[in-house]
Coordinates of C-alpha atoms in Angstrom, one line a residue:
X559 CA -62.3 18.2 -33.7
X560 CA -59.0 16.4 -34.3
X561 CA -59.0 12.7 -34.7
X562 CA -56.0 10.3 -33.9
X563 CA -54.4 9.1 -37.0
X564 CA -54.5 5.3 -37.3
X565 CA -51.1 3.5 -37.5
X566 CA -49.8 2.9 -41.0
X567 CA -50.2 -0.5 -42.5
X568 CA -46.5 -1.2 -42.7
X569 CA -46.0 -0.7 -38.9
X570 CA -44.5 -3.6 -37.1
X571 CA -46.7 -5.1 -34.3
X572 CA -45.2 -6.5 -31.1
X573 CA -46.6 -9.9 -31.7
X574 CA -45.0 -10.1 -35.2
X575 CA -41.5 -9.8 -33.8
X576 CA -39.2 -12.8 -34.2
X577 CA -39.1 -15.5 -31.5
X578 CA -35.5 -14.6 -30.6
X579 CA -36.5 -11.0 -29.9
X580 CA -39.6 -12.0 -28.0
X581 CA -37.4 -14.3 -25.7
X582 CA -34.8 -11.6 -25.2
X583 CA -37.5 -9.1 -24.1
X584 CA -39.2 -11.6 -21.7
X585 CA -35.9 -12.3 -19.9
X586 CA -36.1 -8.8 -18.4
X587 CA -39.2 -9.9 -16.5
X588 CA -39.3 -12.0 -13.3
X589 CA -41.2 -15.1 -12.5
X590 CA -43.9 -13.0 -10.7
X591 CA -44.3 -10.7 -13.8
X592 CA -44.9 -13.4 -16.5
X593 CA -48.2 -14.8 -15.0
X594 CA -49.7 -11.2 -15.2
X595 CA -48.5 -11.0 -18.8
X596 CA -50.1 -14.4 -19.7
X597 CA -53.4 -13.2 -18.3
X598 CA -53.2 -10.1 -20.5
X599 CA -52.4 -11.8 -23.8
X600 CA -52.9 -15.5 -24.8
X601 CA -49.9 -15.3 -27.1
X602 CA -47.5 -15.5 -24.1
X603 CA -49.4 -18.5 -22.6
X604 CA -47.3 -20.9 -24.7
X605 CA -45.3 -23.7 -23.0
X606 CA -42.7 -23.6 -25.7
X607 CA -42.2 -19.9 -25.3
X608 CA -41.8 -20.2 -21.5
X609 CA -39.3 -23.1 -22.0
X610 CA -37.2 -20.9 -24.3
X611 CA -37.3 -18.0 -21.9
X612 CA -36.1 -20.2 -19.0
X613 CA -33.4 -21.8 -21.0
X614 CA -32.1 -18.5 -22.4
X615 CA -32.2 -17.0 -18.9
X616 CA -30.2 -19.9 -17.4
X617 CA -27.6 -20.0 -20.1
X618 CA -27.0 -16.4 -21.1
X619 CA -28.4 -14.1 -18.4
X620 CA -27.2 -15.7 -15.2
X621 CA -24.5 -17.9 -16.6
X622 CA -23.4 -21.4 -15.9
X623 CA -21.4 -20.3 -12.8
X624 CA -24.6 -19.2 -11.0
X625 CA -27.0 -21.8 -12.3
X626 CA -24.9 -24.8 -13.1
X627 CA -26.9 -25.3 -16.3
X628 CA -25.5 -25.3 -19.9
X629 CA -26.7 -26.4 -23.3
X630 CA -25.4 -29.9 -22.7
X631 CA -27.6 -30.4 -19.6
X632 CA -31.0 -32.0 -19.8
X633 CA -34.2 -30.3 -18.8
X634 CA -34.5 -32.3 -15.6
X635 CA -31.8 -30.3 -13.9
X636 CA -34.3 -27.7 -12.7
X637 CA -37.3 -28.7 -10.7
X638 CA -40.8 -27.9 -12.0
X639 CA -40.5 -29.6 -15.4
X640 CA -43.8 -30.6 -17.0
X641 CA -43.9 -32.8 -20.1
X642 CA -40.1 -32.3 -20.6
X643 CA -40.4 -28.5 -20.6
X644 CA -39.6 -25.8 -18.2
X645 CA -42.5 -23.9 -16.5
X646 CA -42.8 -20.7 -14.5
X647 CA -42.1 -22.7 -11.3
X648 CA -38.8 -23.7 -12.8
X649 CA -38.0 -20.0 -13.5
X650 CA -38.9 -19.2 -9.9
X651 CA -36.7 -22.0 -8.5
X652 CA -33.9 -20.8 -10.8
X653 CA -34.2 -17.2 -9.4
X654 CA -34.0 -18.5 -5.8
X655 CA -31.0 -20.6 -6.5
X656 CA -29.2 -17.7 -8.2
X657 CA -30.0 -15.3 -5.3
X658 CA -28.7 -17.9 -2.7
X659 CA -25.5 -18.4 -4.6
X660 CA -24.9 -14.7 -5.1
X661 CA -25.4 -13.9 -1.4
X662 CA -23.1 -16.8 -0.4
X663 CA -20.2 -15.6 -2.6
X664 CA -16.9 -14.4 -1.3
X665 CA -16.5 -10.7 -0.4
X666 CA -14.2 -8.8 -2.7
X667 CA -12.2 -5.7 -1.8
X668 CA -14.2 -3.3 -4.0
X669 CA -17.6 -3.5 -5.5
X670 CA -21.1 -2.6 -4.4
X671 CA -22.5 -2.4 -0.8
X672 CA -25.4 -4.7 0.2
X673 CA -27.2 -4.6 3.6
X674 CA -26.3 -7.6 5.8
X675 CA -29.7 -7.4 7.5
X676 CA -31.4 -7.8 4.1
X677 CA -29.1 -10.8 3.3
X678 CA -29.9 -12.4 6.6
X679 CA -33.7 -12.0 6.0
X680 CA -33.4 -13.2 2.4
X681 CA -31.5 -16.4 3.3
X682 CA -34.0 -17.3 6.0
X683 CA -36.8 -16.7 3.6
X684 CA -35.1 -18.9 0.9
X685 CA -34.7 -21.6 3.5
X686 CA -38.4 -21.5 4.2
X687 CA -39.3 -21.5 0.5
X688 CA -37.0 -24.5 -0.3
X689 CA -38.0 -26.4 2.8
X690 CA -39.3 -29.8 1.8
X691 CA -42.6 -31.1 2.9
X692 CA -42.5 -33.4 5.9
X693 CA -42.5 -37.1 5.0
X694 CA -44.5 -38.1 8.0
X695 CA -47.3 -36.5 9.9
X696 CA -46.0 -34.1 12.6
X697 CA -47.4 -34.0 16.1
X698 CA -49.1 -30.9 17.4
X699 CA -46.0 -30.0 19.4
X700 CA -43.7 -30.3 16.4
X701 CA -46.2 -28.2 14.3
X702 CA -46.1 -25.5 16.9
X703 CA -42.3 -25.5 17.1
X704 CA -42.1 -25.3 13.3
X705 CA -44.6 -22.5 13.1
X706 CA -42.9 -20.5 15.8
X707 CA -39.5 -20.8 14.1
X708 CA -40.8 -19.6 10.8
X709 CA -43.3 -17.1 12.2
X710 CA -41.1 -14.0 11.6
X711 CA -40.0 -15.0 8.1
X712 CA -41.2 -12.5 5.4
X713 CA -40.2 -11.8 1.9
X714 CA -37.2 -9.4 1.6
X715 CA -38.0 -5.7 1.1
X716 CA -37.7 -4.4 -2.5
X717 CA -34.7 -2.1 -1.8
X718 CA -31.6 -4.1 -1.0
X719 CA -29.9 -1.1 0.6
X720 CA -33.0 0.5 2.2
X721 CA -31.5 0.6 5.7
X722 CA -28.1 1.9 4.5
X723 CA -29.4 5.1 2.9
X724 CA -29.2 8.6 4.4
X725 CA -31.8 11.3 3.8
X726 CA -29.8 12.3 0.7
X727 CA -30.2 8.8 -0.9
X728 CA -26.5 8.1 -0.3
X729 CA -24.5 5.8 1.9
X730 CA -25.1 7.0 5.5
X731 CA -22.3 7.7 8.0
X732 CA -21.2 5.1 10.5
X733 CA -18.0 4.1 12.3
X734 CA -15.8 1.2 11.2
X735 CA -17.3 -1.3 13.7
X736 CA -20.9 -0.5 12.7
X737 CA -19.9 -0.6 9.0
X738 CA -18.6 -4.2 9.3
X739 CA -21.8 -5.2 11.1
X740 CA -24.3 -3.6 8.8
X741 CA -23.0 -3.9 5.2
X742 CA -20.8 -6.1 3.0
X743 CA -19.3 -5.8 -0.5
X744 CA -20.4 -7.8 -3.5
X745 CA -18.8 -8.1 -7.0
X746 CA -20.3 -6.7 -10.1
X747 CA -21.9 -9.9 -11.3
X748 CA -23.7 -10.6 -8.0
X749 CA -24.9 -7.0 -7.9
X750 CA -26.2 -7.3 -11.4
X751 CA -28.3 -10.3 -10.5
X752 CA -29.7 -8.6 -7.4
X753 CA -30.5 -5.4 -9.3
X754 CA -32.4 -7.5 -12.0
X755 CA -34.5 -9.3 -9.4
X756 CA -34.9 -6.2 -7.2
X757 CA -35.0 -3.2 -9.6
X758 CA -36.0 -0.8 -6.8
X759 CA -32.5 -1.2 -5.1
X760 CA -30.2 1.8 -4.8
X761 CA -26.7 1.3 -6.2
X762 CA -24.0 2.1 -3.7
X763 CA -20.4 1.8 -4.9
X764 CA -17.7 1.2 -2.3
X765 CA -15.3 3.5 -4.1
X766 CA -17.6 6.5 -3.6
X767 CA -17.6 6.3 0.1
X768 CA -20.1 7.9 2.5
X769 CA -22.3 10.9 1.9
X770 CA -20.3 14.1 1.8
X771 CA -23.4 16.3 2.6
X772 CA -24.0 14.3 5.7
X773 CA -20.4 14.6 6.7
X774 CA -20.5 18.3 6.2
X775 CA -23.7 18.6 8.3
X776 CA -22.1 16.5 11.0
X777 CA -19.0 18.7 11.2
X778 CA -21.2 21.8 11.3
X779 CA -23.3 20.4 14.1
X780 CA -20.2 19.4 16.0
X781 CA -18.7 22.9 15.7
X782 CA -22.1 24.3 16.8
X783 CA -22.2 22.1 19.9
X784 CA -18.6 23.0 20.8
X785 CA -19.5 26.7 20.4
X786 CA -22.6 26.2 22.7
X787 CA -20.5 24.2 25.2
X788 CA -17.8 26.8 25.3
X789 CA -20.4 29.6 25.7
X790 CA -22.0 27.7 28.6
X791 CA -18.6 27.1 30.1
X792 CA -17.8 30.8 30.0
X793 CA -21.2 31.6 31.6
X794 CA -20.6 29.1 34.4
X795 CA -17.1 30.4 35.1
X796 CA -18.1 34.1 34.9
X797 CA -18.6 34.4 38.7
X798 CA -14.9 33.3 39.2
X799 CA -13.8 36.8 38.0
X800 CA -14.8 37.9 41.5
X801 CA -11.9 37.2 43.9
X802 CA -14.2 36.4 46.8
X803 CA -16.1 33.8 44.8
X804 CA -12.8 32.4 43.5
X805 CA -11.6 31.9 47.1
X806 CA -14.7 29.8 47.8
X807 CA -14.2 27.8 44.6
X808 CA -10.6 27.0 45.2
X809 CA -11.0 26.3 48.9
X810 CA -10.1 22.8 50.1
X811 CA -9.9 23.1 53.9
X812 CA -13.5 24.3 54.4
X813 CA -12.7 27.7 56.1
X814 CA -11.2 31.1 55.0
X815 CA -7.5 30.5 55.6
X816 CA -6.8 34.2 55.0
X817 CA -8.7 35.0 58.2
X818 CA -6.4 33.1 60.5
X819 CA -5.3 34.8 63.8
X820 CA -1.6 34.4 63.5
X821 CA -0.7 37.2 61.1
X822 CA -3.3 36.0 58.7
X823 CA -1.0 33.0 57.9
X824 CA -2.7 30.0 56.2
X825 CA 0.1 27.6 57.0
X826 CA -0.6 24.5 59.1
X827 CA 2.0 25.7 61.7
X828 CA 0.0 28.8 62.4
X829 CA -3.3 26.9 62.7
X830 CA -1.6 24.5 65.2
X831 CA -0.4 27.5 67.2
X832 CA -3.9 28.8 67.4
X833 CA -5.2 25.4 68.4
X834 CA -2.5 25.1 71.2
X835 CA -3.9 28.2 72.8
X836 CA -7.4 26.7 73.0
X837 CA -8.9 29.8 71.4
X838 CA -10.7 30.6 68.2
X839 CA -8.2 30.5 65.2
X840 CA -10.3 33.0 63.1
X841 CA -10.2 36.8 63.3
X842 CA -13.2 38.7 64.5
X843 CA -16.1 39.0 62.0
X844 CA -19.2 37.4 60.7
X845 CA -19.2 34.0 59.1
X846 CA -21.9 32.0 57.4
X847 CA -22.3 28.3 57.7
X848 CA -23.0 26.4 54.5
X849 CA -23.5 22.6 54.1
X850 CA -20.5 21.0 52.5
X851 CA -22.8 19.0 50.2
X852 CA -23.9 22.2 48.5
X853 CA -20.4 23.5 48.2
X854 CA -19.3 20.2 46.5
X855 CA -22.2 20.3 44.0
X856 CA -21.6 24.0 43.3
X857 CA -17.9 23.4 42.6
X858 CA -18.7 20.5 40.4
X859 CA -21.2 22.6 38.4
X860 CA -18.7 25.4 37.9
X861 CA -15.9 22.9 36.9
X862 CA -17.7 20.4 34.6
X863 CA -21.3 21.4 34.2
X864 CA -22.3 17.7 34.6
X865 CA -24.9 18.6 37.3
X866 CA -27.5 21.4 37.3
X867 CA -27.0 24.7 39.1
X868 CA -27.7 23.8 42.8
X869 CA -30.5 25.5 44.6
X870 CA -29.7 28.0 47.4
X871 CA -28.0 26.3 50.4
X872 CA -30.7 25.3 52.9
X873 CA -29.4 25.4 56.5
X874 CA -32.6 24.1 58.1
X875 CA -31.0 20.8 58.5
X876 CA -28.9 22.4 61.2
X877 CA -32.0 22.8 63.3
X878 CA -33.0 20.1 65.7
X879 CA -36.4 18.5 65.3
X880 CA -37.5 18.7 68.9
X881 CA -36.7 22.3 69.9
X882 CA -36.0 24.0 66.5
X883 CA -32.7 25.3 67.9
X884 CA -29.3 25.3 66.1
X885 CA -27.7 21.9 66.2
X886 CA -24.1 22.9 65.8
X887 CA -21.9 20.1 64.2
X888 CA -19.2 18.9 66.6
X889 CA -16.4 19.4 64.1
X890 CA -17.4 23.1 63.7
X891 CA -17.4 23.7 67.5
X892 CA -14.1 21.8 67.9
X893 CA -12.5 24.1 65.3
X894 CA -14.0 27.3 66.7
X895 CA -12.8 26.6 70.2
X896 CA -9.3 25.5 69.2
X897 CA -9.6 21.8 69.9
X898 CA -8.6 20.9 66.3
X899 CA -6.4 22.7 63.8
X900 CA -8.5 21.9 60.8
X901 CA -12.3 22.4 60.2
X902 CA -12.7 19.2 58.2
X903 CA -11.0 16.9 60.8
X904 CA -12.3 14.3 63.2
X905 CA -12.5 14.9 67.0
X906 CA -10.1 12.8 69.0
X907 CA -11.6 12.1 72.4
X908 CA -9.8 10.6 75.4
X909 CA -11.3 7.5 77.1
X910 CA -11.7 9.4 80.4
X911 CA -13.9 12.0 78.7
X912 CA -16.2 9.4 77.3
X913 CA -16.5 7.5 80.6
X914 CA -16.7 10.2 83.1
X915 CA -18.6 12.9 81.4
X916 CA -21.4 10.8 79.8
X917 CA -22.2 11.4 76.1
X918 CA -19.5 13.0 74.1
X919 CA -21.6 15.9 72.8
X920 CA -22.6 16.8 76.4
X921 CA -19.0 16.7 77.5
X922 CA -17.9 18.9 74.7
X923 CA -20.7 21.3 75.4
X924 CA -19.7 21.6 79.0
X925 CA -16.0 22.1 78.1
X926 CA -16.9 25.0 75.7
X927 CA -19.5 26.8 77.9
X928 CA -16.9 29.2 79.3
X929 CA -17.0 31.2 76.1
X930 CA -20.7 31.9 76.5
X931 CA -22.4 34.4 78.7
X932 CA -24.8 31.8 79.9
X933 CA -24.9 28.1 80.4
X934 CA -25.6 25.9 77.3
X935 CA -29.2 24.8 76.9
X936 CA -29.8 21.5 78.7
X937 CA -26.5 21.6 80.7
X938 CA -27.0 22.1 84.4
X939 CA -24.2 23.5 86.8
X940 CA -22.5 21.0 89.1
X941 CA -24.1 20.5 92.5
X942 CA -22.5 22.8 95.2
X943 CA -23.2 22.7 98.9
X944 CA -25.2 25.6 100.2
X945 CA -22.5 26.5 102.8
X946 CA -19.8 26.6 100.2
X947 CA -21.9 28.7 98.0
X948 CA -22.6 31.2 100.8
X949 CA -18.9 31.3 101.7
X950 CA -17.9 32.0 98.1
X951 CA -20.5 34.7 97.7
X952 CA -19.3 36.3 101.0
X953 CA -15.8 36.3 99.5
X954 CA -17.1 38.6 96.7
X955 CA -17.7 36.1 93.8
X956 CA -20.9 36.2 91.8
X957 CA -22.9 33.1 90.9
X958 CA -21.8 33.3 87.2
X959 CA -18.1 33.4 88.2
X960 CA -18.6 30.4 90.5
X961 CA -20.2 28.5 87.6
X962 CA -17.4 29.5 85.2
X963 CA -14.8 28.1 87.7
X964 CA -16.7 24.9 88.0
X965 CA -16.9 24.5 84.2
X966 CA -13.2 25.1 83.9
X967 CA -12.5 22.5 86.5
X968 CA -14.7 20.0 84.6
X969 CA -12.8 20.8 81.4
X970 CA -9.5 20.2 83.2
X971 CA -10.7 16.9 84.4
X972 CA -11.8 15.8 81.0
X973 CA -8.4 16.8 79.4
X974 CA -6.3 14.9 81.9
X975 CA -5.9 11.2 80.8
X976 CA -4.5 8.4 83.0
X977 CA -0.9 7.6 82.2
X978 CA -0.3 4.4 80.2
X979 CA 2.1 1.7 81.1
X980 CA 5.4 1.3 79.1
X981 CA 4.1 -2.0 77.7
X982 CA 0.9 -0.4 76.4
X983 CA 3.0 2.4 74.8
X984 CA 5.2 -0.1 73.0
X985 CA 2.2 -2.0 71.8
X986 CA 0.6 1.2 70.5
X987 CA 3.8 2.2 68.7
X988 CA 4.1 -1.2 67.0
X989 CA 0.5 -1.2 65.8
X990 CA 0.8 2.4 64.5
X991 CA 3.9 1.4 62.5
X992 CA 2.2 -1.6 60.9
X993 CA -0.9 0.3 59.8
X994 CA 0.7 3.6 58.6
X995 CA 0.9 2.4 55.0
X996 CA -2.6 1.0 54.8
X997 CA -4.1 4.1 56.4
X998 CA -2.3 6.5 54.0
X999 CA -4.0 5.0 51.0
X1000 CA -7.6 5.3 52.3
X1001 CA -7.1 8.4 54.5
X1002 CA -9.4 10.6 52.5
X1003 CA -12.2 8.1 52.3
X1004 CA -11.9 7.2 56.0
X1005 CA -11.8 10.9 56.9
X1006 CA -15.1 11.5 55.1
X1007 CA -16.7 8.5 56.7
X1008 CA -15.6 9.5 60.2
X1009 CA -16.9 13.1 59.6
X1010 CA -20.3 11.7 58.6
X1011 CA -20.4 9.5 61.7
X1012 CA -19.4 12.3 64.1
X1013 CA -21.6 15.0 62.5
X1014 CA -25.2 15.0 61.4
X1015 CA -24.2 17.7 58.8
X1016 CA -20.7 18.6 57.6
X1017 CA -20.4 22.3 57.0
X1018 CA -18.0 24.9 55.6
X1019 CA -17.4 28.6 56.6
X1020 CA -17.5 31.6 54.4
X1021 CA -16.9 35.2 55.3
X1022 CA -19.6 37.9 55.0
X1023 CA -17.8 39.4 51.9
X1024 CA -17.8 36.0 50.2
X1025 CA -21.5 35.4 51.0
X1026 CA -22.4 38.8 49.5
X1027 CA -20.2 38.1 46.5
X1028 CA -22.0 34.8 45.9
X1029 CA -25.3 36.6 45.9
X1030 CA -24.1 39.4 43.6
X1031 CA -22.6 37.0 41.0
X1032 CA -25.8 34.9 40.8
X1033 CA -24.5 31.8 42.6
X1034 CA -27.2 32.6 45.2
X1035 CA -30.4 34.5 44.6
X1036 CA -30.7 37.9 46.1
X1037 CA -33.6 36.9 48.3
X1038 CA -32.5 33.6 49.9
X1039 CA -35.4 31.7 51.2
X1040 CA -35.3 29.4 54.1
X1041 CA -33.1 29.3 57.2
X1042 CA -29.5 30.7 57.1
X1043 CA -27.1 30.0 59.9
X1044 CA -24.3 32.4 60.8
X1045 CA -22.0 33.1 63.6
X1046 CA -20.1 36.1 64.9
X1047 CA -16.6 36.2 66.5
X1048 CA -15.8 39.2 68.7
X1049 CA -12.4 40.6 69.5
X1050 CA -12.0 38.4 72.5
X1051 CA -12.5 35.2 70.5
X1052 CA -16.0 34.6 71.9
X1053 CA -18.4 32.9 69.5
X1054 CA -22.1 33.8 69.3
X1055 CA -24.6 32.1 66.9
X1056 CA -27.5 33.7 65.1
X1057 CA -29.7 31.0 66.5
X1058 CA -29.5 29.7 70.1
X1059 CA -27.7 26.3 70.2
X1060 CA -29.4 23.2 71.4
X1061 CA -27.5 21.0 73.9
X1062 CA -30.3 18.4 74.5
X1063 CA -30.2 16.7 71.1
X1064 CA -27.5 14.6 69.6
X1065 CA -25.5 16.6 66.9
X1066 CA -23.5 13.5 65.7
X1067 CA -24.4 11.3 62.8
X1068 CA -24.8 8.1 64.8
X1069 CA -28.6 8.2 64.4
X1070 CA -28.2 8.0 60.6
X1071 CA -25.6 5.2 60.6
X1072 CA -27.4 2.7 62.8
X1073 CA -28.2 -0.4 61.0
X1074 CA -31.7 -1.9 61.3
X1075 CA -31.5 -5.4 62.7
X1076 CA -33.6 -8.0 60.9
X1077 CA -35.4 -10.2 63.3
X1078 CA -36.4 -13.8 62.7
X1079 CA -34.0 -14.1 59.8
X1080 CA -33.8 -17.9 60.0
X1081 CA -37.5 -18.5 60.5
X1082 CA -39.2 -20.1 57.6
X1083 CA -42.3 -18.4 56.4
X1084 CA -45.5 -20.4 56.5
X1085 CA -49.1 -19.5 56.4
X1086 CA -50.6 -18.5 59.7
X1087 CA -52.9 -21.5 59.8
X1088 CA -50.1 -24.0 59.2
X1089 CA -47.8 -22.3 61.7
X1090 CA -50.5 -22.4 64.4
X1091 CA -51.0 -26.1 63.9
X1092 CA -47.3 -26.9 63.8
X1093 CA -46.1 -24.8 66.7
X1094 CA -47.9 -23.4 69.7
X1095 CA -47.5 -19.8 70.6
X1096 CA -46.0 -20.6 73.9
X1097 CA -42.8 -22.3 72.8
X1098 CA -41.7 -20.1 69.9
X1099 CA -37.9 -19.7 70.0
X1100 CA -36.1 -17.4 67.6

């Protein structure tokens, strides 16, 4: 068994060191560390030794610039003097004074970074520590206010730059604005003082800059995000390789312009020519009806990816609630029957049509019924005398031909408008000239608002090839659930819908744009008992 060798007799013990060396060693300790040392060894519980330590610290460690104390000053310059000698309280006061002056120094161009949040907390804590005791007794309210103001004051954390460090123990990345708000630069002397009093602090020199490893990781993550975004963009735009899907994506007029009647010409002149003939401007074929809201969301998803992939277009909103028949939007019918040259345009009605034929949607249904093999649902034929009916049948006309002639006559009456006087025409021309500039600025917004008012749903048309292409490219699932509305145009321009149209319900958007009137707006609210006492129920006037 090996025994520890005792120290030699000529070894120098710690307590046998000269006083100057003892004082120099003790200056590395703080005011919080010396009481623990005094409890460990009675040798250090000497007032003269403590006085020498405080004096040496004030003159040589911190310097006269930070403490304002030199060898010529008396011992009364630092509070906490007892019997003409410095105490540990004097050393603590000296440390607080030095920290306050170091934090309040001017900011140099280069030096060491210090957290501004730590500086703010430290100065508030120093203010609390140096706050003098009240000279007079405070009231309870004043005591609560003082306690509330100093309730969140705590000693500063050991690491001066704890909130400025990155995971690699270096200066974390931030922009210029955040850097000015979070950190400041201190000179070498001030940083030396803070490092002595807070030895756990991490040294961050301003010349070294921010963490290079964090910068490399940031650039790598940025390139990875760009790669993922580019890959997602290519996946979103993959369906555009199909020409039919690309036609739907680039469409701005709401219908396939390559399917126009006049030599498949998509110019506005050809569309106007078709409209002047009061016939369907599209060629024969099958077309699908898609809500415009779905088309807008789908195009936005393909272009930017800001929104998620829309669900399959649900055309059940085109069914009326009462009969579950197809509620055809007026702007679609007006385009299919040649009343307008554009699908996404408003319907211009004459005053005589609105006054004589009742509701606008019933009048439009009556004017378009000649293209159907039967009368529209809810529209009854005009009353005819029995003698005239027998005479027409005796002349060889069937009942359907008689009804068609009557419907054509009703349409002719609706299209004929009473002539306007020259004064009214001049007034109309003047008003149109004055408002042409204002209307051109907000034409698109007003057009959309009018479409929403005139139609319960605004729709677009796609061909059968485009519909199948949307399903094949993944824009639509192969098994589309829900109701899908379509229409077929034959060689004679007659339109037939996949679901029987309803003519009883209102297809316009007026039922959604009506504003609820608030009753009794000016009536002051009162409890029911008070109201009954103040006013009887017979003379209430709102």
